[in-house]
Short mmCIF file of C-alpha atoms in Angstrom, two decimals:
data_model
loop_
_atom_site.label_atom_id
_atom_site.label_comp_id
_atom_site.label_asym_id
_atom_site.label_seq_id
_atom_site.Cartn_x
_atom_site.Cartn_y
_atom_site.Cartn_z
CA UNK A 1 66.03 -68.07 -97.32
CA UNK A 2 62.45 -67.94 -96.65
CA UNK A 3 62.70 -69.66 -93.21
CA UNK A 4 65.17 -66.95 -92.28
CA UNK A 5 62.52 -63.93 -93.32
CA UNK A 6 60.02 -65.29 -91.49
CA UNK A 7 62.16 -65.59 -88.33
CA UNK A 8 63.35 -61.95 -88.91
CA UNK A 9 59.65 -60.36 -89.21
CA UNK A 10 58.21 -62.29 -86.02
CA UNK A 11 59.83 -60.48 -83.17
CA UNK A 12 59.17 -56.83 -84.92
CA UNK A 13 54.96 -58.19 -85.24
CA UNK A 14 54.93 -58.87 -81.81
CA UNK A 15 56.80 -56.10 -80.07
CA UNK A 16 54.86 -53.44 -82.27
CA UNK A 17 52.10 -53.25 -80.05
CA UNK A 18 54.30 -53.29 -76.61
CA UNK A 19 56.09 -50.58 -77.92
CA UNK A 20 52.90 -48.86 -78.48
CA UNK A 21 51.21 -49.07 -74.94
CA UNK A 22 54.26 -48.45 -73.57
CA UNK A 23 54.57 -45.06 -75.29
CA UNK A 24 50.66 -44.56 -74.24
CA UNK A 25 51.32 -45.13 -71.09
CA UNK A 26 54.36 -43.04 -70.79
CA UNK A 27 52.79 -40.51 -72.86
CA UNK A 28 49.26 -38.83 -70.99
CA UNK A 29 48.37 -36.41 -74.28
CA UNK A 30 48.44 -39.52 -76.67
CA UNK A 31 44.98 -39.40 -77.17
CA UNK A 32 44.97 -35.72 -77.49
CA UNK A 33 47.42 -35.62 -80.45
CA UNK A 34 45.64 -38.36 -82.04
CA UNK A 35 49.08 -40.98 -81.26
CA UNK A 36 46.81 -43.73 -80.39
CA UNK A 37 43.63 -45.16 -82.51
CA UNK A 38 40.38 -43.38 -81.35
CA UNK A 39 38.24 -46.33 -79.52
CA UNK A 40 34.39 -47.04 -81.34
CA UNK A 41 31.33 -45.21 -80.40
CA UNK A 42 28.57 -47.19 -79.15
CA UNK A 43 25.64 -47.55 -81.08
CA UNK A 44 22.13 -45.18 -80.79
CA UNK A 45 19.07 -46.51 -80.08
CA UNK A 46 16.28 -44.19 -80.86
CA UNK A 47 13.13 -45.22 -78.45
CA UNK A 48 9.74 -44.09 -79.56
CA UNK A 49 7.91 -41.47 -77.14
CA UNK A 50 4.45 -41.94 -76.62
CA UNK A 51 2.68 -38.69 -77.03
CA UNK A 52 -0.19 -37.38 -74.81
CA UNK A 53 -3.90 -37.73 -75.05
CA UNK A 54 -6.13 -35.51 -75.69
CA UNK A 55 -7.98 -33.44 -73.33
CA UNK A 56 -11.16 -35.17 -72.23
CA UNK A 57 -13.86 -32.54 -73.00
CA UNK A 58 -16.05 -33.03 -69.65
CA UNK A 59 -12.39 -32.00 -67.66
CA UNK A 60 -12.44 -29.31 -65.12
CA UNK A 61 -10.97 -26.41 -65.90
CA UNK A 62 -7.92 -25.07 -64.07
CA UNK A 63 -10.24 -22.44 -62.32
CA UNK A 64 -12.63 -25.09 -61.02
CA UNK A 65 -9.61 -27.35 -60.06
CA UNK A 66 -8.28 -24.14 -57.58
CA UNK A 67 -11.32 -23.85 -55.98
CA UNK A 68 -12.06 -27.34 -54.69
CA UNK A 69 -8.20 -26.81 -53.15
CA UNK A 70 -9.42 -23.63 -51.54
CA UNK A 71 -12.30 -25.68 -50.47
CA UNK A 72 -10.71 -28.51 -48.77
CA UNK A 73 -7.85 -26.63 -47.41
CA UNK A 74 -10.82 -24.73 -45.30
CA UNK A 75 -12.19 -28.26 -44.39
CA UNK A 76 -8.90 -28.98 -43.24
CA UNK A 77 -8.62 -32.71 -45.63
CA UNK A 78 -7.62 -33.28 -48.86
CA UNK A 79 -9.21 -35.50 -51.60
CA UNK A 80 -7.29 -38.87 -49.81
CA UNK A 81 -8.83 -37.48 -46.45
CA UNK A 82 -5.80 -36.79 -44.83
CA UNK A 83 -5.22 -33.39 -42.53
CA UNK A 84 -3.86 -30.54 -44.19
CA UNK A 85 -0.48 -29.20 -42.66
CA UNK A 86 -2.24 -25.40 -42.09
CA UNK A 87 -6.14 -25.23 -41.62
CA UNK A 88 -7.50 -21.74 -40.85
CA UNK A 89 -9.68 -22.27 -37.46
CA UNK A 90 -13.06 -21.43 -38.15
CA UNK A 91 -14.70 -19.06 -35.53
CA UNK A 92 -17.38 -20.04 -33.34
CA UNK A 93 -20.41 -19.63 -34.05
CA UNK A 94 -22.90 -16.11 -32.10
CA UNK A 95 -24.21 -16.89 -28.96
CA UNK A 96 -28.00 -16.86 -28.02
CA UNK A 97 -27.30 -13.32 -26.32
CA UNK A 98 -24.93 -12.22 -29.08
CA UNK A 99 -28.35 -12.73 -31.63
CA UNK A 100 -30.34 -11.13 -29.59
CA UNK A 101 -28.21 -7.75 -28.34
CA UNK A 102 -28.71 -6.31 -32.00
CA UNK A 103 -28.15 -2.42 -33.11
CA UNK A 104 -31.89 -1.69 -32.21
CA UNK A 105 -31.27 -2.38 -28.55
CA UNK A 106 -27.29 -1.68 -28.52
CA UNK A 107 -24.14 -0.12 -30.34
CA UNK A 108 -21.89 -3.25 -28.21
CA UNK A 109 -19.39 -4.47 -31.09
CA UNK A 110 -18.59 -7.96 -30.11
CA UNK A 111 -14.74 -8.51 -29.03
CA UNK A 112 -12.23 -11.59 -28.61
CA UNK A 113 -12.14 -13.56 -25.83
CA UNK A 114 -9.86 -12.08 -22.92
CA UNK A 115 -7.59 -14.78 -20.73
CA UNK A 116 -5.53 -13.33 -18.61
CA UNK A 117 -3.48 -14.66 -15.16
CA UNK A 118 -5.52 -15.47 -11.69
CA UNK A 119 -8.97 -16.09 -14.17
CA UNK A 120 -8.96 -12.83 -15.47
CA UNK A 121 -11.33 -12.47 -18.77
CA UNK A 122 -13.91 -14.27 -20.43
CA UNK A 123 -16.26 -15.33 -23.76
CA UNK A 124 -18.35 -13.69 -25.17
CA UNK A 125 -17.37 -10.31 -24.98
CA UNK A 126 -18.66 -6.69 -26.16
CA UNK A 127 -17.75 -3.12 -25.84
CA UNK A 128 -21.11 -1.53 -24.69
CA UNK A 129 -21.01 2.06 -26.38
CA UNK A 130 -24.28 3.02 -26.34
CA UNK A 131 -28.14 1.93 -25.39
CA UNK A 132 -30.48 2.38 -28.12
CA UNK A 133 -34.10 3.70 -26.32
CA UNK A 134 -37.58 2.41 -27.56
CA UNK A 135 -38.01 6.11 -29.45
CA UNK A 136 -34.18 5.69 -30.67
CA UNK A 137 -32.33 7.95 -28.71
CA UNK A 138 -28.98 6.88 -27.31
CA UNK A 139 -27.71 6.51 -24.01
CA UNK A 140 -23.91 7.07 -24.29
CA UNK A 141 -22.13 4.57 -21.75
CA UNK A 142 -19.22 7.20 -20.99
CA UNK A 143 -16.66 5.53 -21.18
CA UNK A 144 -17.49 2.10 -23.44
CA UNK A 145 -17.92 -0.58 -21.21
CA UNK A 146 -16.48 -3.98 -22.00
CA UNK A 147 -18.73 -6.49 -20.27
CA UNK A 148 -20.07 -9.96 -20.56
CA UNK A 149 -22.71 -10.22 -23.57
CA UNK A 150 -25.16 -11.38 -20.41
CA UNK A 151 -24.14 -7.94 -18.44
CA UNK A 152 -24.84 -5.76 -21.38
CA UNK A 153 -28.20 -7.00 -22.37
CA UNK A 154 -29.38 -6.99 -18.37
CA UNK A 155 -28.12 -3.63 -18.51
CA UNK A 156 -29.60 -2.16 -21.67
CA UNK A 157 -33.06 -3.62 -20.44
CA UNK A 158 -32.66 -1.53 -17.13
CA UNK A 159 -31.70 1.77 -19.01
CA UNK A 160 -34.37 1.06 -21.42
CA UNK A 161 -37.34 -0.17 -19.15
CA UNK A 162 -36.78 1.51 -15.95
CA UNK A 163 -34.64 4.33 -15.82
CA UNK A 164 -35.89 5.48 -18.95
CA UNK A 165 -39.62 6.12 -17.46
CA UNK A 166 -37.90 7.39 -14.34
CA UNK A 167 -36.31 10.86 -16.23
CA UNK A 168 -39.53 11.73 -17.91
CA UNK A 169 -41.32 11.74 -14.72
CA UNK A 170 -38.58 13.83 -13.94
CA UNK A 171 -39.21 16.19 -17.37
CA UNK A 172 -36.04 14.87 -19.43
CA UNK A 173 -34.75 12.14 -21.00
CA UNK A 174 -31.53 10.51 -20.18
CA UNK A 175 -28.46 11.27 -22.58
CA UNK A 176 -25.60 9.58 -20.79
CA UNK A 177 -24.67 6.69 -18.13
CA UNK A 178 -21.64 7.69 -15.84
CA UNK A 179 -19.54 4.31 -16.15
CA UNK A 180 -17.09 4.49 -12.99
CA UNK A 181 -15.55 1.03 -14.20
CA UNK A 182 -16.41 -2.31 -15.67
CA UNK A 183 -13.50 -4.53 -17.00
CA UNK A 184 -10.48 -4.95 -14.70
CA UNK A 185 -8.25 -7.55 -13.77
CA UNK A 186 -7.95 -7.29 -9.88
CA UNK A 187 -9.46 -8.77 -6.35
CA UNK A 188 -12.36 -7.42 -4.68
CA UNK A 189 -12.52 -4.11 -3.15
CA UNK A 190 -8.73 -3.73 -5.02
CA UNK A 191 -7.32 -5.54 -2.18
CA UNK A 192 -3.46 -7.01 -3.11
CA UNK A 193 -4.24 -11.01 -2.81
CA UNK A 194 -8.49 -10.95 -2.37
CA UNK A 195 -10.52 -13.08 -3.83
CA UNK A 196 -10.97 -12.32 -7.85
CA UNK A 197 -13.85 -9.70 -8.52
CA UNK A 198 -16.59 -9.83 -10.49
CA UNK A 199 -15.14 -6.94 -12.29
CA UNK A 200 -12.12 -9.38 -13.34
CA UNK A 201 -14.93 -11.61 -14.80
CA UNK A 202 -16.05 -8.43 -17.13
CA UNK A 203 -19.09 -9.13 -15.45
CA UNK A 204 -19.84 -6.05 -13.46
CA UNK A 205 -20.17 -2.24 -13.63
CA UNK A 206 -20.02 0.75 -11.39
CA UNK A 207 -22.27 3.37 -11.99
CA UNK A 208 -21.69 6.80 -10.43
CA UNK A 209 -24.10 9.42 -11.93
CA UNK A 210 -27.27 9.62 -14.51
CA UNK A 211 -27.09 12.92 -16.94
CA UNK A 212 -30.25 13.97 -18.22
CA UNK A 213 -30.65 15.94 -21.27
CA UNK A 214 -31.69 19.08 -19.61
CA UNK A 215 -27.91 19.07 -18.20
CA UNK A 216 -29.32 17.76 -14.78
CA UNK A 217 -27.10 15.42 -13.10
CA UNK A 218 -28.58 12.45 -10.96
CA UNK A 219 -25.57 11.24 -8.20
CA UNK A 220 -26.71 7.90 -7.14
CA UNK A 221 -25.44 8.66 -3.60
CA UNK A 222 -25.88 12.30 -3.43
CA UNK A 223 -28.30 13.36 -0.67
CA UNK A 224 -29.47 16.38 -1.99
CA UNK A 225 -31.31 14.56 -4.71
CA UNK A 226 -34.87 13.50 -3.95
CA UNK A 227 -35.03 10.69 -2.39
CA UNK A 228 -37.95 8.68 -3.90
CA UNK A 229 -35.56 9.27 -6.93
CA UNK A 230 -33.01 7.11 -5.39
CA UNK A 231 -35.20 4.58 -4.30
CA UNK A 232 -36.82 4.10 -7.43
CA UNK A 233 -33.25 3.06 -8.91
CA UNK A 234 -32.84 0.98 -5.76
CA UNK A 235 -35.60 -1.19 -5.92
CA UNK A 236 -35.09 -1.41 -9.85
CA UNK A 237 -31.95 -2.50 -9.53
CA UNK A 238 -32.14 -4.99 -7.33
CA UNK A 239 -34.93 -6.88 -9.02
CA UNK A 240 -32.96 -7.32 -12.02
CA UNK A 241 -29.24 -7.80 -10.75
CA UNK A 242 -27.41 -10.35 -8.22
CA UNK A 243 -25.41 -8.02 -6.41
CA UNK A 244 -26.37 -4.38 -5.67
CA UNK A 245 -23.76 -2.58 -3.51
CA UNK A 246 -23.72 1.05 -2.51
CA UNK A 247 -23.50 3.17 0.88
CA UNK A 248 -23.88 1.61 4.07
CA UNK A 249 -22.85 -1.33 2.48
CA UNK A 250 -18.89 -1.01 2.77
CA UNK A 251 -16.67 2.39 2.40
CA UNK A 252 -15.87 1.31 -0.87
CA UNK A 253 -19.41 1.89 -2.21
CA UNK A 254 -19.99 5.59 -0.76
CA UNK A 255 -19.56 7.46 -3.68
CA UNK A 256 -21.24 4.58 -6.42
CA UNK A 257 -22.73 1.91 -7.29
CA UNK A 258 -21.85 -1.92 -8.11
CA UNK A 259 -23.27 -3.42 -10.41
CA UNK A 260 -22.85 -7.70 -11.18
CA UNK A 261 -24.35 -10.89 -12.04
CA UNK A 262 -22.38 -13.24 -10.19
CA UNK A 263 -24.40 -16.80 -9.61
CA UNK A 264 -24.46 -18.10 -6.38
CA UNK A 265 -26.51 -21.10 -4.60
CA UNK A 266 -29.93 -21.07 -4.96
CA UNK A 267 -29.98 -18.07 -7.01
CA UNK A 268 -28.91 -16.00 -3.82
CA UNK A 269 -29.03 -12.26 -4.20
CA UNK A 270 -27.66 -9.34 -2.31
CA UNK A 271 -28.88 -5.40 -2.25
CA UNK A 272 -27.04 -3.16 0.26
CA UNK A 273 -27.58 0.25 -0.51
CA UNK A 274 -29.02 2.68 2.24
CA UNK A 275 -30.75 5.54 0.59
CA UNK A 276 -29.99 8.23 3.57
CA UNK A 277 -32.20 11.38 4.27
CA UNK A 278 -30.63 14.80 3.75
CA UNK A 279 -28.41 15.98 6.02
CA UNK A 280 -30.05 18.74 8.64
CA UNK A 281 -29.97 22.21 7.57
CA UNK A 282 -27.14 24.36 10.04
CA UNK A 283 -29.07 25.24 13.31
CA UNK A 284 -29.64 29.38 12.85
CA UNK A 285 -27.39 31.45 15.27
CA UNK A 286 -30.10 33.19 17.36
CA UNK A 287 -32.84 31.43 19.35
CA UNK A 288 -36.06 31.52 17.68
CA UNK A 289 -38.95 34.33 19.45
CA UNK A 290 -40.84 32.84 21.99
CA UNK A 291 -44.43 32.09 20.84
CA UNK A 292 -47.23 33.35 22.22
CA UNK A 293 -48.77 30.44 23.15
CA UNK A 294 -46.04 29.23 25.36
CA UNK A 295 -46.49 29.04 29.11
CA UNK A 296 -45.29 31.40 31.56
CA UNK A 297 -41.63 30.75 32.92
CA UNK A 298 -41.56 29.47 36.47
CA UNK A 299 -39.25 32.19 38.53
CA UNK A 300 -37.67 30.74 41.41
CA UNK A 301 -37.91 32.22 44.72
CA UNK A 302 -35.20 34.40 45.72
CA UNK A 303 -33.77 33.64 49.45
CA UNK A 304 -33.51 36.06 51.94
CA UNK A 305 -30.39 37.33 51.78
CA UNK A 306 -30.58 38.49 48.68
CA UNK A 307 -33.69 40.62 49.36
CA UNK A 308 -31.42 42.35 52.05
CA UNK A 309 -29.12 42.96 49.06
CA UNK A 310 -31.97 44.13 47.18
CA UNK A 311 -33.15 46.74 50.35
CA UNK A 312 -29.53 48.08 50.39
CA UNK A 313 -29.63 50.30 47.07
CA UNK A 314 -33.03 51.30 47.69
CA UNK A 315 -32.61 52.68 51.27
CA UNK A 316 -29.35 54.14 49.41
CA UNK A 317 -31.75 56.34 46.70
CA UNK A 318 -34.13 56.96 49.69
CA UNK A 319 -31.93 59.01 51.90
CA UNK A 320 -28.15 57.80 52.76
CA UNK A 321 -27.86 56.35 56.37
CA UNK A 322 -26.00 59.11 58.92
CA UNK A 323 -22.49 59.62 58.86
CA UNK A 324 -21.61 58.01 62.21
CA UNK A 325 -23.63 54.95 61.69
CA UNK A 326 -21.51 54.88 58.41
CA UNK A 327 -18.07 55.04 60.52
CA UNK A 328 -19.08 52.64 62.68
CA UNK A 329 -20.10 49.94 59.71
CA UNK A 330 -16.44 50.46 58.69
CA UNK A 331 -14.75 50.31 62.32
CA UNK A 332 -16.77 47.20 62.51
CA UNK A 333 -15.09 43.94 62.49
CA UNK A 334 -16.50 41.47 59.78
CA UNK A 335 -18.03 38.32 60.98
CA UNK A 336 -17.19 34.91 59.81
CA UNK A 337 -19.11 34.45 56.64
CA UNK A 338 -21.56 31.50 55.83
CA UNK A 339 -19.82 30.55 52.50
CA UNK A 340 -16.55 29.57 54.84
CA UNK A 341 -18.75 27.52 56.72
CA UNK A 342 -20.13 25.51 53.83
CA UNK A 343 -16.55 25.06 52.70
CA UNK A 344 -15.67 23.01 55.73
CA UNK A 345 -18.92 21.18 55.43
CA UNK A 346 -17.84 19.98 52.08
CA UNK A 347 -14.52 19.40 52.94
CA UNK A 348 -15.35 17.18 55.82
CA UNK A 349 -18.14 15.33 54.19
#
């Protein structure tokens, strides 16, 4: 009886858990409904956190810590040396002329550097407003000027030492420098396809005209001013720039005057400018009276038939010749004249 128990309980303790995955695996919400046995949770391990040290007291601060990154980022390193991604470029440093052109000589704000096509621009830039005088009057450069730092100073020292003197000989002072042009990217003499100017260098200026303060007007080419004026500014100018240019020079320069520094070999220099005279007063329309002191006028001798001429009216007012003699003057045939005779000497000769 026992054997027979055992043989019937076997097969159920063995299919049990068949039956059982089977119906899990048919059955996709088992574990939902709590239909099969929930499976352990692993075990927690708690790990032990080491917490942080205390703040050394000699630390920089956060403040001191964002200026050494200001610092270096300027540099253009960081601490490990290497480059940082965007360094601000640093400018360079005033020129020799830039330190000496200051507010007591010149209002010339300094300018960035101008490249443009063919050569055009250059360093060291200003924009010449005005010329400070030894007694501290201005000189208005009308208008601003944007030249070469080397072309302002060598022009301020002109204004300043020589032109300067030359209005108060005149009885003024001068108030204001006619700039014609200075800065501009073209060829010489504005010809399509020359060779680059001096002007396209901003290293030259035209001057036109000199205004005094009295309101008097000096036109470097005019003719009706003075001319030891003009040839003061002449000979000033050309002792203290490379190229003076003016009338007689080119018809370009008739109505002002260039200005530049340009180098050449051997420190080579040119100054063509012809100061001319006035032009001639008009000739009046009658002939001035014959002075006293003059000579007598030769008067030619007349020939004789003209003093037969001359007998003819005066027998006339004397008494008129008798009628007959008249009638027979008329019934008279001409004779061949002497003027028909010379004819045919000139035409045969």
């Amino acid at each position: 009886m026992v054997t027979v128990a055992v043989g019937l309980l076997l097969p159920g303790v063995f299919c049990e858990p068949a039956l059982a995955a089977k119906a899990s695996r048919s059955t996709p919400w088992g574990d939902l409904f709590g239909i099969h046995p929930p499976k352990p949770r692993a075990k927690v391990h708690r790990a032990v956190v080491p917490l942080p040290q205390p703040r050394p007291a000699d630390a920089p601060s956060a403040e001191e810590l964002a200026k050494e990154a200001v610092k270096e980022t300027a540099k253009g390193t960081t601490k490990e040396g290497k480059p940082t991604e965007q360094a601000t470029p640093q400018p360079p440093p005033p020129s020799a002329c830039r330190l000496a052109l200051t507010e007591a000589i010149a209002i010339a704000p300094s300018i960035p550097d101008i490249r443009g096509a063919g050569g055009c621009g250059g360093e060291d830039l200003v924009r010449l407003e005005a010329i400070v005088l030894p007694d501290k009057r201005q000189v208005s450069v009308k208008p601003a000027a944007i030249l070469r730092c080397a072309m302002a100073s060598a022009l301020a020292d002109w204004i300043r030492t020589d032109i300067a003197p030359l209005a108060a000989r005149l009885g003024s002072t001068i108030s204001d420098l006619d700039n014609f042009d200075s800065f501009e990217c073209r060829g010489r003499n504005r010809i399509v396809g020359a060779r680059l100017s001096e002007h396209g260098r901003a290293n030259a200026l035209d001057v036109r005209a000199l205004k005094l303060a009295n309101g008097r007007s000096i036109s470097l080419t005019d003719r009706t001013v003075p001319r030891e004026v003009r040839e003061a500014v002449l000979h000033s100018a050309c002792a203290r720039f490379s190229t003076v240019l003016g009338p007689g020079s080119d018809w370009y320069h008739e109505d002002h005057i260039h200005l530049d520094l340009m180098e050449r070999r051997n420190n080579y220099r040119i100054c063509q400018w012809n100061v001319w005279d006035p032009l001639p007063q008009t000739a009046p329309l009658m002939p001035a009276e014959r002075p006293e002191e003059a000579p007598p006028r030769e008067v030619a001798a007349k020939p004789d038939g003209s003093k037969s001429d001359a007998a003819k009216p005066a027998a006339a007012k004397s008494g008129a010749a008798p009628a007959d003699k008249k009638s027979d003057a008329a019934t008279s045939e001409p004779g061949p004249t002497p003027t028909t005779k010379k004819r045919r000497q000139n035409r045969r000769s």
